[in-house]
Amino acid sequence: MKYTVVKNGKFTGTTYDELNDHILLHHISQNEMIIPVETPPEPISFNDDDIPVYGEVDIYTLKKGKLWQLADARWREETAGYTYNNHEFHTDREAQSKIFQAYMASLNDPNFTVTWKTKDGWLEMTASDFITLYNEFQTFLQGLYQKEKNLQALVEAATTIDELNVIEW
């Protein structure tokens, strides 16, 4: 998968094999969109200074890019952390798996206790804590997915680039 940059509905010619937060933030600050593509766009012509000129992006490609942006924004919020009992918990996919394991252990053993490392220090957790943490996090997570689904419906219904541009996470 490659990622290319779009500005004002046109390809810019900038393409990446991989993305990081620095690249994303830079292009967002320039009012540019990054979208996934199978192959990088080719110039449609060259100007008098032999600089490549790229064509306009069709709305279907922009919709695909917008859907990718929304999924990426949801994932970033999901994995950025979650606050429970005034402690910020890690929520990357590995941490989510560990929390689920502790939740399952808590369901099987009401006396389950463990020392848990959060982003801001150590915390003694009980079975009741893990059950509440897991259930509240799942509600939070479902809210993120519902938000993405609702925005996806707006993207699918959009008929113009202007309509797409106002859809933001």
PDB file of C-alpha atoms in Angstrom:
ATOM      1  CA  MET A   1       0.000   0.000   0.000  1.00  0.00           C
ATOM      2  CA  LYS A   2       1.197   3.458  -0.866  1.00  0.00           C
ATOM      3  CA  TYR A   3      -0.139   6.811   0.285  1.00  0.00           C
ATOM      4  CA  THR A   4      -0.397   9.895  -1.870  1.00  0.00           C
ATOM      5  CA  VAL A   5      -1.112  13.526  -1.107  1.00  0.00           C
ATOM      6  CA  VAL A   6      -4.089  15.439  -2.511  1.00  0.00           C
ATOM      7  CA  LYS A   7      -4.563  19.198  -2.318  1.00  0.00           C
ATOM      8  CA  ASN A   8      -7.549  21.112  -3.669  1.00  0.00           C
ATOM      9  CA  GLY A   9      -8.862  17.997  -5.402  1.00  0.00           C
ATOM     10  CA  LYS A  10      -5.604  17.329  -7.305  1.00  0.00           C
ATOM     11  CA  PHE A  11      -2.768  14.902  -6.818  1.00  0.00           C
ATOM     12  CA  THR A  12       0.419  16.678  -5.719  1.00  0.00           C
ATOM     13  CA  GLY A  13       2.883  14.017  -6.817  1.00  0.00           C
ATOM     14  CA  THR A  14       4.024  13.321  -3.245  1.00  0.00           C
ATOM     15  CA  THR A  15       3.765   9.640  -2.364  1.00  0.00           C
ATOM     16  CA  TYR A  16       4.864   7.643   0.676  1.00  0.00           C
ATOM     17  CA  ASP A  17       5.443   3.941   1.257  1.00  0.00           C
ATOM     18  CA  GLU A  18       4.784   4.381   4.982  1.00  0.00           C
ATOM     19  CA  LEU A  19       3.258   7.072   7.163  1.00  0.00           C
ATOM     20  CA  ASN A  20       4.038   8.391  10.617  1.00  0.00           C
ATOM     21  CA  ASP A  21       2.506  11.055  12.843  1.00  0.00           C
ATOM     22  CA  HIS A  22       4.979  13.711  11.648  1.00  0.00           C
ATOM     23  CA  ILE A  23       4.056  13.182   7.993  1.00  0.00           C
ATOM     24  CA  LEU A  24       0.315  13.148   8.735  1.00  0.00           C
ATOM     25  CA  LEU A  25       0.437  16.291  10.874  1.00  0.00           C
ATOM     26  CA  HIS A  26       2.524  18.141   8.295  1.00  0.00           C
ATOM     27  CA  HIS A  27       0.079  17.489   5.471  1.00  0.00           C
ATOM     28  CA  ILE A  28      -2.970  18.168   7.636  1.00  0.00           C
ATOM     29  CA  SER A  29      -1.439  21.545   8.566  1.00  0.00           C
ATOM     30  CA  GLN A  30      -1.158  22.300   4.831  1.00  0.00           C
ATOM     31  CA  ASN A  31      -4.850  21.477   4.245  1.00  0.00           C
ATOM     32  CA  GLU A  32      -3.837  18.374   2.311  1.00  0.00           C
ATOM     33  CA  MET A  33      -5.381  14.918   2.379  1.00  0.00           C
ATOM     34  CA  ILE A  34      -3.416  11.695   2.406  1.00  0.00           C
ATOM     35  CA  ILE A  35      -5.128   8.753   0.761  1.00  0.00           C
ATOM     36  CA  PRO A  36      -4.126   5.129   0.201  1.00  0.00           C
ATOM     37  CA  VAL A  37      -3.488   4.120  -3.407  1.00  0.00           C
ATOM     38  CA  GLU A  38      -2.414   0.941  -5.128  1.00  0.00           C
ATOM     39  CA  THR A  39      -0.016   2.786  -7.415  1.00  0.00           C
ATOM     40  CA  PRO A  40       1.242   6.371  -7.265  1.00  0.00           C
ATOM     41  CA  PRO A  41      -0.386   8.843  -9.642  1.00  0.00           C
ATOM     42  CA  GLU A  42       1.428   9.643 -12.873  1.00  0.00           C
ATOM     43  CA  PRO A  43       1.816  13.188 -14.196  1.00  0.00           C
ATOM     44  CA  ILE A  44      -0.618  14.111 -16.934  1.00  0.00           C
ATOM     45  CA  SER A  45       1.788  16.689 -18.389  1.00  0.00           C
ATOM     46  CA  PHE A  46       4.783  18.879 -17.635  1.00  0.00           C
ATOM     47  CA  ASN A  47       4.778  22.669 -17.432  1.00  0.00           C
ATOM     48  CA  ASP A  48       7.270  24.981 -19.160  1.00  0.00           C
ATOM     49  CA  ASP A  49       9.802  24.459 -16.345  1.00  0.00           C
ATOM     50  CA  ASP A  50       9.528  20.680 -16.826  1.00  0.00           C
ATOM     51  CA  ILE A  51       7.687  20.329 -13.514  1.00  0.00           C
ATOM     52  CA  PRO A  52       5.124  17.524 -13.520  1.00  0.00           C
ATOM     53  CA  VAL A  53       1.440  18.420 -13.452  1.00  0.00           C
ATOM     54  CA  TYR A  54      -0.964  15.950 -11.884  1.00  0.00           C
ATOM     55  CA  GLY A  55      -4.645  15.513 -12.610  1.00  0.00           C
ATOM     56  CA  GLU A  56      -7.749  15.932 -10.562  1.00  0.00           C
ATOM     57  CA  VAL A  57      -8.885  13.226  -8.202  1.00  0.00           C
ATOM     58  CA  ASP A  58     -12.306  11.734  -8.831  1.00  0.00           C
ATOM     59  CA  ILE A  59     -14.857  11.760  -6.039  1.00  0.00           C
ATOM     60  CA  TYR A  60     -14.728   7.961  -5.628  1.00  0.00           C
ATOM     61  CA  THR A  61     -10.998   8.077  -4.874  1.00  0.00           C
ATOM     62  CA  LEU A  62     -11.566  10.970  -2.482  1.00  0.00           C
ATOM     63  CA  LYS A  63     -14.327   9.034  -0.740  1.00  0.00           C
ATOM     64  CA  LYS A  64     -11.998   6.068  -0.322  1.00  0.00           C
ATOM     65  CA  GLY A  65      -9.394   8.418   1.138  1.00  0.00           C
ATOM     66  CA  LYS A  66     -11.913  10.021   3.490  1.00  0.00           C
ATOM     67  CA  LEU A  67     -13.040   6.602   4.741  1.00  0.00           C
ATOM     68  CA  TRP A  68      -9.418   5.686   5.385  1.00  0.00           C
ATOM     69  CA  GLN A  69      -8.894   8.961   7.275  1.00  0.00           C
ATOM     70  CA  LEU A  70     -11.927   8.325   9.457  1.00  0.00           C
ATOM     71  CA  ALA A  71     -10.842   4.770  10.274  1.00  0.00           C
ATOM     72  CA  ASP A  72      -7.342   6.023  11.076  1.00  0.00           C
ATOM     73  CA  ALA A  73      -8.705   8.770  13.354  1.00  0.00           C
ATOM     74  CA  ARG A  74     -10.907   6.238  15.160  1.00  0.00           C
ATOM     75  CA  TRP A  75      -7.982   3.853  15.612  1.00  0.00           C
ATOM     76  CA  ARG A  76      -5.729   6.640  16.924  1.00  0.00           C
ATOM     77  CA  GLU A  77      -8.325   7.701  19.485  1.00  0.00           C
ATOM     78  CA  GLU A  78      -8.988   4.068  20.438  1.00  0.00           C
ATOM     79  CA  THR A  79      -5.311   3.307  21.051  1.00  0.00           C
ATOM     80  CA  ALA A  80      -4.326   6.637  22.629  1.00  0.00           C
ATOM     81  CA  GLY A  81      -5.365   5.632  26.152  1.00  0.00           C
ATOM     82  CA  TYR A  82      -8.394   5.523  28.399  1.00  0.00           C
ATOM     83  CA  THR A  83      -8.890   7.092  31.811  1.00  0.00           C
ATOM     84  CA  TYR A  84     -10.480   4.998  34.528  1.00  0.00           C
ATOM     85  CA  ASN A  85     -10.457   5.838  38.233  1.00  0.00           C
ATOM     86  CA  ASN A  86      -8.189   8.845  37.547  1.00  0.00           C
ATOM     87  CA  HIS A  87      -5.528   6.659  35.926  1.00  0.00           C
ATOM     88  CA  GLU A  88      -4.738   6.579  32.233  1.00  0.00           C
ATOM     89  CA  PHE A  89      -4.587   3.044  30.875  1.00  0.00           C
ATOM     90  CA  HIS A  90      -2.701   1.960  27.771  1.00  0.00           C
ATOM     91  CA  THR A  91      -5.157   0.923  25.051  1.00  0.00           C
ATOM     92  CA  ASP A  92      -3.013  -0.277  22.183  1.00  0.00           C
ATOM     93  CA  ARG A  93      -4.159  -3.635  20.855  1.00  0.00           C
ATOM     94  CA  GLU A  94      -1.794  -5.594  23.108  1.00  0.00           C
ATOM     95  CA  ALA A  95      -3.024  -3.713  26.195  1.00  0.00           C
ATOM     96  CA  GLN A  96      -6.641  -4.287  25.173  1.00  0.00           C
ATOM     97  CA  SER A  97      -5.932  -8.011  25.022  1.00  0.00           C
ATOM     98  CA  LYS A  98      -4.374  -7.978  28.490  1.00  0.00           C
ATOM     99  CA  ILE A  99      -7.309  -6.020  29.921  1.00  0.00           C
ATOM    100  CA  PHE A 100      -9.685  -8.564  28.392  1.00  0.00           C
ATOM    101  CA  GLN A 101      -7.696 -11.416  29.957  1.00  0.00           C
ATOM    102  CA  ALA A 102      -7.879  -9.711  33.360  1.00  0.00           C
ATOM    103  CA  TYR A 103     -11.611  -9.126  32.814  1.00  0.00           C
ATOM    104  CA  MET A 104     -12.154 -12.830  32.089  1.00  0.00           C
ATOM    105  CA  ALA A 105     -10.110 -13.806  35.148  1.00  0.00           C
ATOM    106  CA  SER A 106     -12.220 -11.373  37.190  1.00  0.00           C
ATOM    107  CA  LEU A 107     -15.445 -12.994  36.006  1.00  0.00           C
ATOM    108  CA  ASN A 108     -14.103 -16.401  37.059  1.00  0.00           C
ATOM    109  CA  ASP A 109     -12.648 -15.281  40.395  1.00  0.00           C
ATOM    110  CA  PRO A 110     -14.301 -12.469  42.375  1.00  0.00           C
ATOM    111  CA  ASN A 111     -11.181 -12.349  44.587  1.00  0.00           C
ATOM    112  CA  PHE A 112      -8.889 -11.676  41.609  1.00  0.00           C
ATOM    113  CA  THR A 113      -6.411  -8.862  42.322  1.00  0.00           C
ATOM    114  CA  VAL A 114      -3.319  -7.704  40.499  1.00  0.00           C
ATOM    115  CA  THR A 115      -0.889  -4.811  40.385  1.00  0.00           C
ATOM    116  CA  TRP A 116      -1.380  -3.052  37.034  1.00  0.00           C
ATOM    117  CA  LYS A 117       0.909  -0.540  35.365  1.00  0.00           C
ATOM    118  CA  THR A 118      -0.907   2.433  33.883  1.00  0.00           C
ATOM    119  CA  LYS A 119       0.526   5.332  31.891  1.00  0.00           C
ATOM    120  CA  ASP A 120       0.867   7.317  35.104  1.00  0.00           C
ATOM    121  CA  GLY A 121       1.970   4.681  37.596  1.00  0.00           C
ATOM    122  CA  TRP A 122       1.042   1.516  39.421  1.00  0.00           C
ATOM    123  CA  LEU A 123      -2.433   0.638  40.590  1.00  0.00           C
ATOM    124  CA  GLU A 124      -3.870  -2.204  42.667  1.00  0.00           C
ATOM    125  CA  MET A 125      -6.801  -3.597  40.680  1.00  0.00           C
ATOM    126  CA  THR A 126      -9.560  -5.884  41.907  1.00  0.00           C
ATOM    127  CA  ALA A 127     -11.958  -8.075  39.995  1.00  0.00           C
ATOM    128  CA  SER A 128     -14.614  -5.390  40.392  1.00  0.00           C
ATOM    129  CA  ASP A 129     -12.214  -2.771  38.985  1.00  0.00           C
ATOM    130  CA  PHE A 130     -11.468  -4.865  35.904  1.00  0.00           C
ATOM    131  CA  ILE A 131     -15.119  -5.628  35.252  1.00  0.00           C
ATOM    132  CA  THR A 132     -16.013  -1.942  35.464  1.00  0.00           C
ATOM    133  CA  LEU A 133     -12.944  -0.844  33.447  1.00  0.00           C
ATOM    134  CA  TYR A 134     -13.643  -3.353  30.695  1.00  0.00           C
ATOM    135  CA  ASN A 135     -17.356  -2.524  30.449  1.00  0.00           C
ATOM    136  CA  GLU A 136     -16.749   1.239  30.430  1.00  0.00           C
ATOM    137  CA  PHE A 137     -13.966   0.915  27.849  1.00  0.00           C
ATOM    138  CA  GLN A 138     -16.231  -1.197  25.634  1.00  0.00           C
ATOM    139  CA  THR A 139     -18.895   1.525  25.826  1.00  0.00           C
ATOM    140  CA  PHE A 140     -16.254   4.110  24.871  1.00  0.00           C
ATOM    141  CA  LEU A 141     -15.023   1.891  22.034  1.00  0.00           C
ATOM    142  CA  GLN A 142     -18.540   1.283  20.729  1.00  0.00           C
ATOM    143  CA  GLY A 143     -19.069   5.047  20.695  1.00  0.00           C
ATOM    144  CA  LEU A 144     -15.991   5.463  18.498  1.00  0.00           C
ATOM    145  CA  TYR A 145     -17.179   2.797  16.067  1.00  0.00           C
ATOM    146  CA  GLN A 146     -20.671   4.313  15.972  1.00  0.00           C
ATOM    147  CA  LYS A 147     -19.169   7.729  15.229  1.00  0.00           C
ATOM    148  CA  GLU A 148     -17.090   6.222  12.402  1.00  0.00           C
ATOM    149  CA  LYS A 149     -20.165   4.437  11.017  1.00  0.00           C
ATOM    150  CA  ASN A 150     -22.239   7.643  11.086  1.00  0.00           C
ATOM    151  CA  LEU A 151     -19.491   9.617   9.342  1.00  0.00           C
ATOM    152  CA  GLN A 152     -19.034   6.812   6.817  1.00  0.00           C
ATOM    153  CA  ALA A 153     -22.716   7.148   5.891  1.00  0.00           C
ATOM    154  CA  LEU A 154     -22.166  10.868   5.278  1.00  0.00           C
ATOM    155  CA  VAL A 155     -19.173  10.083   3.050  1.00  0.00           C
ATOM    156  CA  GLU A 156     -21.147   7.540   1.060  1.00  0.00           C
ATOM    157  CA  ALA A 157     -24.006  10.022   0.609  1.00  0.00           C
ATOM    158  CA  ALA A 158     -21.736  12.892  -0.465  1.00  0.00           C
ATOM    159  CA  THR A 159     -22.055  13.876  -4.116  1.00  0.00           C
ATOM    160  CA  THR A 160     -19.523  16.709  -4.238  1.00  0.00           C
ATOM    161  CA  ILE A 161     -15.983  17.320  -3.060  1.00  0.00           C
ATOM    162  CA  ASP A 162     -17.215  20.255  -0.970  1.00  0.00           C
ATOM    163  CA  GLU A 163     -19.595  17.914   0.878  1.00  0.00           C
ATOM    164  CA  LEU A 164     -16.695  15.531   1.529  1.00  0.00           C
ATOM    165  CA  ASN A 165     -14.436  18.298   2.773  1.00  0.00           C
ATOM    166  CA  VAL A 166     -16.773  19.264   5.615  1.00  0.00           C
ATOM    167  CA  ILE A 167     -16.832  15.717   7.017  1.00  0.00           C
ATOM    168  CA  GLU A 168     -14.306  15.606   9.840  1.00  0.00           C
ATOM    169  CA  TRP A 169     -13.616  13.268  12.719  1.00  0.00           C
TER     170      TRP A 169
END
